[in-house]
CSV table of C-alpha atoms (C1' of nucleotides) in Angstrom, one decimal:
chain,number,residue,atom,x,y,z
D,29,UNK,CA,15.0,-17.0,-13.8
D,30,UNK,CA,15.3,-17.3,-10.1
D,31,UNK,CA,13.7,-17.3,-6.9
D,32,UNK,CA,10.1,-17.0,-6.3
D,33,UNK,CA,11.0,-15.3,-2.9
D,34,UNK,CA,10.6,-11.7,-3.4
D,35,UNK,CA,8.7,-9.5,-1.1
D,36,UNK,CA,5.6,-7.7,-1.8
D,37,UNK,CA,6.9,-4.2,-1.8
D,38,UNK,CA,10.3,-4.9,-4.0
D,39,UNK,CA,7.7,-6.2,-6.8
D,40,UNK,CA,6.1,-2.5,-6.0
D,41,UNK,CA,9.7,-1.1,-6.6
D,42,UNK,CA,10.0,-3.1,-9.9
D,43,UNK,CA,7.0,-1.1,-11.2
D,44,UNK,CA,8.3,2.0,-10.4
D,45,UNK,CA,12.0,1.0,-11.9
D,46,UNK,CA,9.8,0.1,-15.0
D,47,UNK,CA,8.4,3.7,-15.2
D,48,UNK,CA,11.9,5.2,-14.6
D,49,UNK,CA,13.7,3.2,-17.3
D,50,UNK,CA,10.2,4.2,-19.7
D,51,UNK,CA,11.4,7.3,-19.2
D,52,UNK,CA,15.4,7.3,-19.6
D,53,UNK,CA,14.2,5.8,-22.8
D,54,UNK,CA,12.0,8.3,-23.9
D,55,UNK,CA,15.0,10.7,-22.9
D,56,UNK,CA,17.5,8.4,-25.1
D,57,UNK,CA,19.5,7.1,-22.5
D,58,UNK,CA,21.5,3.5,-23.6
D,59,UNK,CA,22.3,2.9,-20.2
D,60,UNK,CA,21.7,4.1,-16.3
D,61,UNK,CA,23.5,3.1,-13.5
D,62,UNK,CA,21.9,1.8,-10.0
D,63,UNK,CA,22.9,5.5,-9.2
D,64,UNK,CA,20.5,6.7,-11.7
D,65,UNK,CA,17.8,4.8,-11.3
D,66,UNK,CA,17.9,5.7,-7.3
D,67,UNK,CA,18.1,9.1,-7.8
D,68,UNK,CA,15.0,9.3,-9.7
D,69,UNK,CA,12.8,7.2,-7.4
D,70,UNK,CA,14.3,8.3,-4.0
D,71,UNK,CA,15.7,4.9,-3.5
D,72,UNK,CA,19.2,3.3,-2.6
D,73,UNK,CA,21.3,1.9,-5.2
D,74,UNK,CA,21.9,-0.7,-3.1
D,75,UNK,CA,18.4,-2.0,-2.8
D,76,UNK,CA,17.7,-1.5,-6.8
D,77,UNK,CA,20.8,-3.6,-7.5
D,78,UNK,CA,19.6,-6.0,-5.0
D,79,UNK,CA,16.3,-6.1,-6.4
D,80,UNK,CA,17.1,-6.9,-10.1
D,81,UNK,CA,20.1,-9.4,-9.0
D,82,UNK,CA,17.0,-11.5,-7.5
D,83,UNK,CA,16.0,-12.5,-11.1
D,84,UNK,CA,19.7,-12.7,-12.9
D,85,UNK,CA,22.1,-10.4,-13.5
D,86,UNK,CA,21.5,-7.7,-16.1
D,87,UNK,CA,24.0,-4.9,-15.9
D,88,UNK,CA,27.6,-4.5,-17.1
D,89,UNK,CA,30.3,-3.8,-14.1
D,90,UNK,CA,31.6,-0.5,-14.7
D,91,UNK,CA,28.7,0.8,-17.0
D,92,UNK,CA,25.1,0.0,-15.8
D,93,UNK,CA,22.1,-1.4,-17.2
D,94,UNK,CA,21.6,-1.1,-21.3
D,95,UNK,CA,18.2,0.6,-19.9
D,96,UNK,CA,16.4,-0.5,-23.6
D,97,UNK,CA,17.0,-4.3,-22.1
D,98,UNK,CA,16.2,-4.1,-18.7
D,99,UNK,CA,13.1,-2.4,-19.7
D,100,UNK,CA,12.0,-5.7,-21.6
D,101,UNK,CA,13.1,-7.7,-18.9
D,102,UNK,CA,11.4,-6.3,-15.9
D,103,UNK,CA,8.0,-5.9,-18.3
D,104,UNK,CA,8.3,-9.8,-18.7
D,105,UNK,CA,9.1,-10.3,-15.2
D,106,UNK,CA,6.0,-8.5,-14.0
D,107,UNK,CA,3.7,-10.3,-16.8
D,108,UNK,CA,3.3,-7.2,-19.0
D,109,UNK,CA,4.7,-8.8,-22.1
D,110,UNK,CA,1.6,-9.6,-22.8
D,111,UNK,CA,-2.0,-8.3,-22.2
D,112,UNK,CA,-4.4,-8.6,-19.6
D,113,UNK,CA,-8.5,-9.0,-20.0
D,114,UNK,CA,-9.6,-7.3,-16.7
D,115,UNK,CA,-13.8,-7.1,-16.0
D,116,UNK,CA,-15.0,-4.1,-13.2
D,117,UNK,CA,-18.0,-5.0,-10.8
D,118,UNK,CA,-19.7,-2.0,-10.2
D,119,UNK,CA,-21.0,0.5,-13.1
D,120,UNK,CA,-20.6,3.4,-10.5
D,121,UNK,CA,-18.4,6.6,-10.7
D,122,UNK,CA,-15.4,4.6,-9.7
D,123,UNK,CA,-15.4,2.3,-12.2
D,124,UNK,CA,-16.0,4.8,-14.4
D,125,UNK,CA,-13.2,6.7,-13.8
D,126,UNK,CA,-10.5,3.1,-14.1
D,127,UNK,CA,-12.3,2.6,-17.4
D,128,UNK,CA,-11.6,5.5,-18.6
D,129,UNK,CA,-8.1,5.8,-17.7
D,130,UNK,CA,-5.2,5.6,-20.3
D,131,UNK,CA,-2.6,4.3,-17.9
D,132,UNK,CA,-4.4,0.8,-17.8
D,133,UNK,CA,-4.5,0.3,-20.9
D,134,UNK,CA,-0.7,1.5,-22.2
D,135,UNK,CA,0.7,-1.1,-19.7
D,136,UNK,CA,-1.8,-4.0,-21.2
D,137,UNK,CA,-5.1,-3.7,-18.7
D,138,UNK,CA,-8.0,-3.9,-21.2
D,139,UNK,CA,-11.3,-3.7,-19.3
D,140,UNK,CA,-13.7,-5.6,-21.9
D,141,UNK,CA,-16.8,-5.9,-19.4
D,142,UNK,CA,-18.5,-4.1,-16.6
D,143,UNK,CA,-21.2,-5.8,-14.6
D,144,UNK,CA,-23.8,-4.5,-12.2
D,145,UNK,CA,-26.7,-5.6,-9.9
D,146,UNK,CA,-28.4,-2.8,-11.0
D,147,UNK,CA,-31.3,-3.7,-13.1
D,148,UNK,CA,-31.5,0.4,-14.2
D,149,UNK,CA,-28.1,0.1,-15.5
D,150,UNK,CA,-27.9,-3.5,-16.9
D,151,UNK,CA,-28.3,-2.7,-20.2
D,152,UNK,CA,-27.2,1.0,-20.6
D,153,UNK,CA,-24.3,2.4,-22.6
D,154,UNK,CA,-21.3,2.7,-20.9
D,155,UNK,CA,-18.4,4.2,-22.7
D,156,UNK,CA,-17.2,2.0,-25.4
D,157,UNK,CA,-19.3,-1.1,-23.0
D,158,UNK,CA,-22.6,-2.5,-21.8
D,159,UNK,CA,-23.5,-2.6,-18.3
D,160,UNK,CA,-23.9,-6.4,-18.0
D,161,UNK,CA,-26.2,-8.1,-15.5
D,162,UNK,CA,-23.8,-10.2,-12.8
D,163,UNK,CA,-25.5,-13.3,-13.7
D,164,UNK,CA,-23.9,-13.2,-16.7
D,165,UNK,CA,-21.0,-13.0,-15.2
D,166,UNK,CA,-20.2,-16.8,-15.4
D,167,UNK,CA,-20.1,-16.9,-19.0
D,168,UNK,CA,-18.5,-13.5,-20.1
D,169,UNK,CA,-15.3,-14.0,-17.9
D,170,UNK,CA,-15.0,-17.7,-19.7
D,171,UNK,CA,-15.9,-16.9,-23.5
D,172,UNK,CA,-13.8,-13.2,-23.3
D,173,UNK,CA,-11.0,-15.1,-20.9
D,174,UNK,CA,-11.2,-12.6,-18.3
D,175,UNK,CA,-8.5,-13.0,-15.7
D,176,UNK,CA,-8.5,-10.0,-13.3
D,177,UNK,CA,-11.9,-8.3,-11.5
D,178,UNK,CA,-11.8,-4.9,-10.2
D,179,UNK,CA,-14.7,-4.8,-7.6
D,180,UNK,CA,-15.7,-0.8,-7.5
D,181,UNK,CA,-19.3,-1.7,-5.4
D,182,UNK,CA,-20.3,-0.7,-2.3
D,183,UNK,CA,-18.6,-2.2,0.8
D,184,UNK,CA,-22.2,-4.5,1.0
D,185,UNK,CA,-21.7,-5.9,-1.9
D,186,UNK,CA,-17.9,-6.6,-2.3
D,187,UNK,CA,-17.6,-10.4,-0.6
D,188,UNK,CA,-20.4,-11.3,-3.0
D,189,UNK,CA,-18.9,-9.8,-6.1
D,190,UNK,CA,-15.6,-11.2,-5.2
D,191,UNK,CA,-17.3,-14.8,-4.8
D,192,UNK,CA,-18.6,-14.4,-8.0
D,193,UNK,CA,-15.3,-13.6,-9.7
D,194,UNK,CA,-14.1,-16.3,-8.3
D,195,UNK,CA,-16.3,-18.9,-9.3
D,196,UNK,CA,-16.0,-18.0,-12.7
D,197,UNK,CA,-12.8,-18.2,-13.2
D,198,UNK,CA,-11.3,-15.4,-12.5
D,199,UNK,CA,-7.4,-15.2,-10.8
D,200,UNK,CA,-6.8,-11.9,-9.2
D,201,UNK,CA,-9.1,-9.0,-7.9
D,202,UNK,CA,-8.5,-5.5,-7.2
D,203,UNK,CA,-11.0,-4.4,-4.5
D,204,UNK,CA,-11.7,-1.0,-4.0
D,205,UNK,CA,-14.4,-1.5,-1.4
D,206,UNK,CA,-13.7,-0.5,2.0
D,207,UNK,CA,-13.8,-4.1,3.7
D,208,UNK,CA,-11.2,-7.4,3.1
D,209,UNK,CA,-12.3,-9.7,0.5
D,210,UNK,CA,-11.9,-13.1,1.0
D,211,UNK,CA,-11.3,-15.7,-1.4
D,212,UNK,CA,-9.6,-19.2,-2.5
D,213,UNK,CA,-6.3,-20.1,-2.8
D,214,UNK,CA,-5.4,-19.8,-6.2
D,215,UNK,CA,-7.1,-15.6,-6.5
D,216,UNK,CA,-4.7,-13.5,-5.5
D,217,UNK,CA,-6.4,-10.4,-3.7
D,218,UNK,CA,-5.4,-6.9,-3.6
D,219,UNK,CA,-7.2,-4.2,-1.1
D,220,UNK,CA,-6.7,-0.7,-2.4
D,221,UNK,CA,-8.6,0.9,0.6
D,222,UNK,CA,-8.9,4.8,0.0
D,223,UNK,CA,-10.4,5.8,3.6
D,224,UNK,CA,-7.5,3.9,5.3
D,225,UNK,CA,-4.9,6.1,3.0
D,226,UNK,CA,-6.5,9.1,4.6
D,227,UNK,CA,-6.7,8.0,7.9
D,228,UNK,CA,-3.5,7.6,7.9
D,229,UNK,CA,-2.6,10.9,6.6
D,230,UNK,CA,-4.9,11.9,9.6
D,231,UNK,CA,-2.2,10.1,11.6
D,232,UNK,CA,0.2,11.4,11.0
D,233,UNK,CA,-0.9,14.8,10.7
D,234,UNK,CA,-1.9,14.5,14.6
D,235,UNK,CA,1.3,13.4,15.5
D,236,UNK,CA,3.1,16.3,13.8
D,237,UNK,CA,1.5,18.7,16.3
D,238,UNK,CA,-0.7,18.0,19.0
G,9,UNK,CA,0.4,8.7,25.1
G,10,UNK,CA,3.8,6.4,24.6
G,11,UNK,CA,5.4,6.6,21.3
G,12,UNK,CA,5.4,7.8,17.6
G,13,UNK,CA,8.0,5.0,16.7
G,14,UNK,CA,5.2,2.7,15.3
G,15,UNK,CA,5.3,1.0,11.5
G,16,UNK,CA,3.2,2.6,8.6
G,17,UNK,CA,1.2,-0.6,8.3
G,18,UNK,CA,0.7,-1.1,11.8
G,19,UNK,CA,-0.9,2.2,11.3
G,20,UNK,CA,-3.0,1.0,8.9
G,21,UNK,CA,-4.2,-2.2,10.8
G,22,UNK,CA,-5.4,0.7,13.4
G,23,UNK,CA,-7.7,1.5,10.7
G,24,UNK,CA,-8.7,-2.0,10.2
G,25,UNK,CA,-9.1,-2.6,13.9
G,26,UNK,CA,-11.4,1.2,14.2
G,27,UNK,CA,-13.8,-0.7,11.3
G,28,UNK,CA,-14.3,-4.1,12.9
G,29,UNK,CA,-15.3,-1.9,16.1
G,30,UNK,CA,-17.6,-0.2,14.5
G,31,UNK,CA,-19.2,-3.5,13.6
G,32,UNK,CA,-18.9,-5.2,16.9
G,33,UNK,CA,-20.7,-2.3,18.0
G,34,UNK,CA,-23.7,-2.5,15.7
G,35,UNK,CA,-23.8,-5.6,16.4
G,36,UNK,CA,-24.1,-4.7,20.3
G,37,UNK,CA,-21.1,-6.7,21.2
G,38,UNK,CA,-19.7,-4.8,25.0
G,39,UNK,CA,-16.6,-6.6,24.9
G,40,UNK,CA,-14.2,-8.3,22.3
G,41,UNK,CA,-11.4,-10.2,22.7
G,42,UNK,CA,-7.9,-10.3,20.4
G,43,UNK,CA,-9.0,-13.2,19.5
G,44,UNK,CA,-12.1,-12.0,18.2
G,45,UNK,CA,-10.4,-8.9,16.6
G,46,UNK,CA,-7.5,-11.1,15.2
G,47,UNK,CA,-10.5,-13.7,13.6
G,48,UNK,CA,-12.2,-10.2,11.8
G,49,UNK,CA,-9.4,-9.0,9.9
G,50,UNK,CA,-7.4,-12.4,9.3
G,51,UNK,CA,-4.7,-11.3,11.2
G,52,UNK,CA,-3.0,-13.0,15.0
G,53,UNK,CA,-4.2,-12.3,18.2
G,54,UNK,CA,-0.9,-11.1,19.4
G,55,UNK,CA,-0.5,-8.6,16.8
G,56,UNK,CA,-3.3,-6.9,17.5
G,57,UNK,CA,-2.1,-6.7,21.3
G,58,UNK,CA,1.0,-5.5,20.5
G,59,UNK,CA,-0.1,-2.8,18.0
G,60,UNK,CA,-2.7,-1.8,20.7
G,61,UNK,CA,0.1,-1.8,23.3
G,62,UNK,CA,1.9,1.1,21.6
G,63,UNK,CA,-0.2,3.5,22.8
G,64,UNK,CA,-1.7,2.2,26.2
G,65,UNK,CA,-3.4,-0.3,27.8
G,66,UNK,CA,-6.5,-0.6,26.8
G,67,UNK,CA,-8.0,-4.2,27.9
G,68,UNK,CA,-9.1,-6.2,31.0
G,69,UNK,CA,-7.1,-9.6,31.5
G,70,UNK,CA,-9.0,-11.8,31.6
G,71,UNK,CA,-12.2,-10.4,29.8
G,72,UNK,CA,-11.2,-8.6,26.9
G,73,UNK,CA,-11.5,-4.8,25.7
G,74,UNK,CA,-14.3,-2.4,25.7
G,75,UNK,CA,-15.8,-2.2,22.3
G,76,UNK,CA,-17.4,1.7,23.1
G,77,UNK,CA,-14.2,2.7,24.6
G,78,UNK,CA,-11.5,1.1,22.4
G,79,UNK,CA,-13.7,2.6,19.4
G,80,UNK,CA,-13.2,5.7,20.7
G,81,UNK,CA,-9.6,5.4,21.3
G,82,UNK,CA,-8.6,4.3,18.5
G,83,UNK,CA,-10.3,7.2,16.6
G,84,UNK,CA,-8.5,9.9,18.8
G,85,UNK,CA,-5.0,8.0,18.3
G,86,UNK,CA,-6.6,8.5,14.1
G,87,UNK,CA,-7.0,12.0,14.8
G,88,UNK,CA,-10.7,11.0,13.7
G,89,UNK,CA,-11.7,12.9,16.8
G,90,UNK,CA,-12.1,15.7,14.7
G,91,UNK,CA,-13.1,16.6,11.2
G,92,UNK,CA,-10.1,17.4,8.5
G,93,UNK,CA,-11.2,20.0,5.6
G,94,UNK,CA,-9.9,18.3,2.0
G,95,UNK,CA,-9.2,19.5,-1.2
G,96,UNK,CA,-8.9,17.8,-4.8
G,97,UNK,CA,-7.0,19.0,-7.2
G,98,UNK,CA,-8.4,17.8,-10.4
G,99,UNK,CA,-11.8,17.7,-11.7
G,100,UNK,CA,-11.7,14.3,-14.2
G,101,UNK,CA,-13.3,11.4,-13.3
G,102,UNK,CA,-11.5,10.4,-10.5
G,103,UNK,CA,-12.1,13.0,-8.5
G,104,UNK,CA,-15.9,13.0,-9.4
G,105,UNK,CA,-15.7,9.4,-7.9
G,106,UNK,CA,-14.2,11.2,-4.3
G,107,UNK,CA,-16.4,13.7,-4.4
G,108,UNK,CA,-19.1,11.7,-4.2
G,109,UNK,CA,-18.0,9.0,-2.3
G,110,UNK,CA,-19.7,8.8,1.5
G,111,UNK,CA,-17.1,6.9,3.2
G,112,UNK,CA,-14.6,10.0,3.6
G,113,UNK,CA,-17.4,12.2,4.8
G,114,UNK,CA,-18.5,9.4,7.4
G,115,UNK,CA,-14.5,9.8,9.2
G,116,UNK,CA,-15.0,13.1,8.7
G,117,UNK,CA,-13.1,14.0,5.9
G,118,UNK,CA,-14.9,17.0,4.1
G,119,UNK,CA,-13.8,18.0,0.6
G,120,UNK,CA,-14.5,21.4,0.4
G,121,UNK,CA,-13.1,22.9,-2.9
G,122,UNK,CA,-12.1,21.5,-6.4
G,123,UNK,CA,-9.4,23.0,-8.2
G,124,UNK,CA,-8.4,22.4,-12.0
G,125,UNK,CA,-6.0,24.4,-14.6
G,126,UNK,CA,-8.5,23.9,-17.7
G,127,UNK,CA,-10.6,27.1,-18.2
G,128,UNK,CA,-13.2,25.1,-19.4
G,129,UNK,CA,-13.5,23.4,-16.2
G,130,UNK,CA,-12.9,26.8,-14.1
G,131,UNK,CA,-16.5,28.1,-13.1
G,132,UNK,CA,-18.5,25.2,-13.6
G,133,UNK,CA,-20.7,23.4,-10.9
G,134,UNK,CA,-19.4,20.5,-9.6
G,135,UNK,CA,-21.7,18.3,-7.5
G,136,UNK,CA,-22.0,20.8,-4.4
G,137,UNK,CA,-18.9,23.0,-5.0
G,138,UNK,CA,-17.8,24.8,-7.9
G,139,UNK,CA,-14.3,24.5,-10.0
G,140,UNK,CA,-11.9,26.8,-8.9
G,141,UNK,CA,-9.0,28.0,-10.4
G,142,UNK,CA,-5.6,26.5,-9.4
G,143,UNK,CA,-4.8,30.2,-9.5
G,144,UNK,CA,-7.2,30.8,-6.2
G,145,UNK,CA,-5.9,28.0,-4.4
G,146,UNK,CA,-3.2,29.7,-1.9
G,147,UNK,CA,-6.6,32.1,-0.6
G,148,UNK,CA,-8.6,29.5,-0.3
G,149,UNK,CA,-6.5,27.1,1.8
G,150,UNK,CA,-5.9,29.5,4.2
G,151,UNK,CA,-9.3,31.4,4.2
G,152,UNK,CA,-10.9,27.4,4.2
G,153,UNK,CA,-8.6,25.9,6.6
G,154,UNK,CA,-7.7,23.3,4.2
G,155,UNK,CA,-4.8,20.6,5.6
G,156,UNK,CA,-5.4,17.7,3.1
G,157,UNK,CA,-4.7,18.0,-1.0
G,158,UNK,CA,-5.6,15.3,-3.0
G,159,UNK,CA,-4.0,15.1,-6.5
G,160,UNK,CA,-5.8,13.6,-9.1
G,161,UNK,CA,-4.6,15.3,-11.9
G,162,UNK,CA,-2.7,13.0,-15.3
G,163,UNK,CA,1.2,12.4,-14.0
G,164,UNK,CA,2.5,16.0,-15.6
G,165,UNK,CA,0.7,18.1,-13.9
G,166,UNK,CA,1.1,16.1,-10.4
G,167,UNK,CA,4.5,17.6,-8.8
G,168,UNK,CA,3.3,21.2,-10.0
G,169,UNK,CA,-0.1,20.4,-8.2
G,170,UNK,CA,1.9,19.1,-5.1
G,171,UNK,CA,3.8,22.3,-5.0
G,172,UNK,CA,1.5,24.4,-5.3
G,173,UNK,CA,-0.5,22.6,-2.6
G,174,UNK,CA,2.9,22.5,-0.7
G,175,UNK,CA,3.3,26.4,-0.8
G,176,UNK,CA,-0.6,27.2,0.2
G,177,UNK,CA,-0.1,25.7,3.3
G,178,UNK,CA,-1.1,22.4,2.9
G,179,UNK,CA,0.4,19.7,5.4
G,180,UNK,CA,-0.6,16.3,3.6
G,181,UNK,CA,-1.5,15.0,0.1
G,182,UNK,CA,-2.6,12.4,-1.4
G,183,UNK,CA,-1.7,11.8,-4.9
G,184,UNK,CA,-3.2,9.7,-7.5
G,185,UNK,CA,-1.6,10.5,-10.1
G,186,UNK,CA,1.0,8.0,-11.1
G,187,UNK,CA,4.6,9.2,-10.4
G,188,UNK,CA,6.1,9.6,-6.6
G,189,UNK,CA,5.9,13.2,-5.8
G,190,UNK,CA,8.2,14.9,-3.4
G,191,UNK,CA,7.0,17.5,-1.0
G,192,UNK,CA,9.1,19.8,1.5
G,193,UNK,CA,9.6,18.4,4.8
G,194,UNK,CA,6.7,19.3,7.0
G,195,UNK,CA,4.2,17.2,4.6
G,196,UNK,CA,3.2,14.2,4.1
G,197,UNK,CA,2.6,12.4,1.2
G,198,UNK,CA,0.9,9.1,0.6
G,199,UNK,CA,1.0,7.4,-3.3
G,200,UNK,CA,-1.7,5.3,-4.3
G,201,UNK,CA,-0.7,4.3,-7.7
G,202,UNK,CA,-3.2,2.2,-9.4
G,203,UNK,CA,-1.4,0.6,-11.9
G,204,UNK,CA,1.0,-0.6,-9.7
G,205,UNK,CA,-1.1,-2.6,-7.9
G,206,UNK,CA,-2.6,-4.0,-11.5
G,207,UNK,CA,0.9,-4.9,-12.4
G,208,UNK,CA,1.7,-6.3,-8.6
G,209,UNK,CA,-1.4,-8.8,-9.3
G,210,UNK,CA,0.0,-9.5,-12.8
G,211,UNK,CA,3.4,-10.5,-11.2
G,212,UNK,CA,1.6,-13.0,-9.1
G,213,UNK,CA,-0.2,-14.8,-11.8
G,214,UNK,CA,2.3,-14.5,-14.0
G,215,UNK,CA,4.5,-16.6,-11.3
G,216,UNK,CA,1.7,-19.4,-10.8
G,217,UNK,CA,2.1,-21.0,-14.2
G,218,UNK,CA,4.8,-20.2,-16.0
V,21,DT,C1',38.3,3.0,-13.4
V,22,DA,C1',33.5,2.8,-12.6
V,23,DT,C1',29.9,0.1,-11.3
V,24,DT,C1',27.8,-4.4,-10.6
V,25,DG,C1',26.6,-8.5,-7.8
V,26,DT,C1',26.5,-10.4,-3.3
V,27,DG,C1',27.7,-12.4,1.3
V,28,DA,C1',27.5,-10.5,5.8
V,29,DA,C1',25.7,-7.1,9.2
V,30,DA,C1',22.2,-4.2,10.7
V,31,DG,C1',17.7,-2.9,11.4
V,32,DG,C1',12.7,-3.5,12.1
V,33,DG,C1',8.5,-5.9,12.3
V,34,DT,C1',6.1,-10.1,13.7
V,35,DT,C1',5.4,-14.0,16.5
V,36,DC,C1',6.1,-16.6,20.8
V,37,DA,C1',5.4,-17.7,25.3
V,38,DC,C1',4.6,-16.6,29.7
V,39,DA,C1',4.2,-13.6,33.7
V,40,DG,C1',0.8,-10.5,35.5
V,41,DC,C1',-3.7,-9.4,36.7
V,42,DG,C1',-8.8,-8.9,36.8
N,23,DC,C1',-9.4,-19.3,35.1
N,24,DG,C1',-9.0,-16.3,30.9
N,25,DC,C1',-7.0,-12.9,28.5
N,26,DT,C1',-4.0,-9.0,28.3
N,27,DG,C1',0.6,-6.9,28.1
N,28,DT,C1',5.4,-7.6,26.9
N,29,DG,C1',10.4,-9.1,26.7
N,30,DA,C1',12.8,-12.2,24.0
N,31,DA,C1',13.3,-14.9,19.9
N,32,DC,C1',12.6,-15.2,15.2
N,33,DC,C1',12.3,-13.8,10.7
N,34,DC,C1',12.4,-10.8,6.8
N,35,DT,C1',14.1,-6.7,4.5
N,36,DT,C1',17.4,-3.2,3.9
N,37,DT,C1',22.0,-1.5,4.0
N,38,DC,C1',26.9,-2.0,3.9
N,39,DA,C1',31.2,-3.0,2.0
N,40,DC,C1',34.0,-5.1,-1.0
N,41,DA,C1',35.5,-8.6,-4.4
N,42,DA,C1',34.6,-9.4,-9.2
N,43,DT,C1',34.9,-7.6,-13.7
N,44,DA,C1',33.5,-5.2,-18.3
DNA sequence: TATTGTGAAAGGGTTCACAGCG
DNA sequence: CGCTGTGAACCCTTTCACAATA
């Protein structure tokens, strides 16, 4: 309902309160309680009541949150009421291993193309797909209505791919490659950067002793 | 030398910093500015000097800081200084794609042993290791020097993974798999969950129109 | 009575602006 | 003169504490 003004990580909390609340359901729970919920996640119930009071108020005072409700709620509030035609740059081991995941696909992801530069593996079977050449890519994201790109390519290759994505069409990309991406207002970018994760694991390893 | 009170993601932009280095080095650049750091990464001036700040004082006023010696700084403060020995947990996909990825081995993260529960998996060759039994994996941490687990097992076998990597000595992990684990004080633990990110891009398009 | 929803307070990170220095 | 290093100001996020209420 309300305010646009949320921060990056409390949407990131909204997933995880939607796995919780998959979960109380699976365990036949009617309602949970702030308590609950922050238990399971390692949160505060202050800042999970907080969080869902952002977009109306959905809990009963003195019971909690019918946790069948609130699940529909926060699916719609993150977009998932629907699906999602998602396209992967890159026919590498990567994007192999997205494509094949199940977790994409139960929350609405369906990755319907995979393009390549590759002129070896333009062409080739790949899983359920075919490797598609990038000049294609224009067309397929329009006629299949393709709205996210998940670049898996090597860091090279990444601002190009992303470019591309953006000129045909596409509205959000998911960059595994290990530089920024840049693109146009209006394509929302999101860096998943795996060496940084490490290094900072590395960090903070250091500081722990010596 | 001054203080471990810094923010996670200013940790991070260390990383991001170390990379544009590395660039302004191949590019033969002696000195860079904030300024030119700050225009690399899309970020201000004066948050690079203040991150930098933190742990010294690295620049000349008036002329900038020394790309060679920064670089090098900044991969001690890292703990990049050094190699770190890594182990997955998880032969699928996903690890296949870490395995063979170049860019941990280039920091000098080195994965050194593959673990997985399936018997069918056990014993098998696997790029340049071999699959090991989870079973083996308190002897081999310790005989291997192993400090860095990373789970890339499905969500139910994650925690057990964690523990397990917990109890053979392990003193960071990062986990794939997509559910927060918990680990005893002592280690660190990093989430990368992918389909949060998907939904977190989903939010934002979902808010552009209607 | 138990628990939500929320203003107000606290805490932390980022930006500003300028003094300090090569 | 140019650019760093940094205290202070600003802003955003989290936590607190309690009035509202099913």
């Amino acid at each position: 309902m309300s305010p646009p003004k949320i921060s990056d990580s409390a949407v990131r909390r909204l997933s995880h309160y939607l796995r919780f609340l998959d979960q109380f359901e699976m365990e036949g729970r009617f309602t949970v309680s702030s308590e609950d919920l922050a238990a399971a996640g390692g949160m505060t119930p202050a800042q999970i009541r907080k969080d869902l009071s952002h977009f109306g108020s959905f809990g009963k005072r003195g019971l909690g949150y019918p946790v069948a409700e609130l699940r529909a709620r926060l699916s719609a509030i993150l977009g998932l009421d629907r699906s999602w035609r998602v396209c992967l740059v890159g026919a590498g081991r990567l994007g192999a291993a997205l494509q094949q995941y199940d977790g994409f696909r139960r929350r609405g992801f369906e990755i319907v193309a995979v393009f390549d530069t590759d002129p070896k593996k333009v062409g080739r079977r790949w899983g359920p797909l075919t490797v598609e050449d990038v000049a294609a890519m224009d067309r397929a994201v329009a006629s299949r209505a393709i709205e996210i790109g998940i670049v898996t390519t090597p860091a090279g290759g990444a601002q190009e791919s992303a470019d591309r994505l953006a000129r045909a069409g596409v509205r959000a990309i998911l960059n595994f490659a290990p530089v920024a991406i840049e693109a146009p207002a209006g394509v929302t970018v999101r860096d998943v950067d795996l060496v940084v994760e490490l290094e900072s694991l590395s960090y903070a390893l250091t500081r722990d002793r010596g």
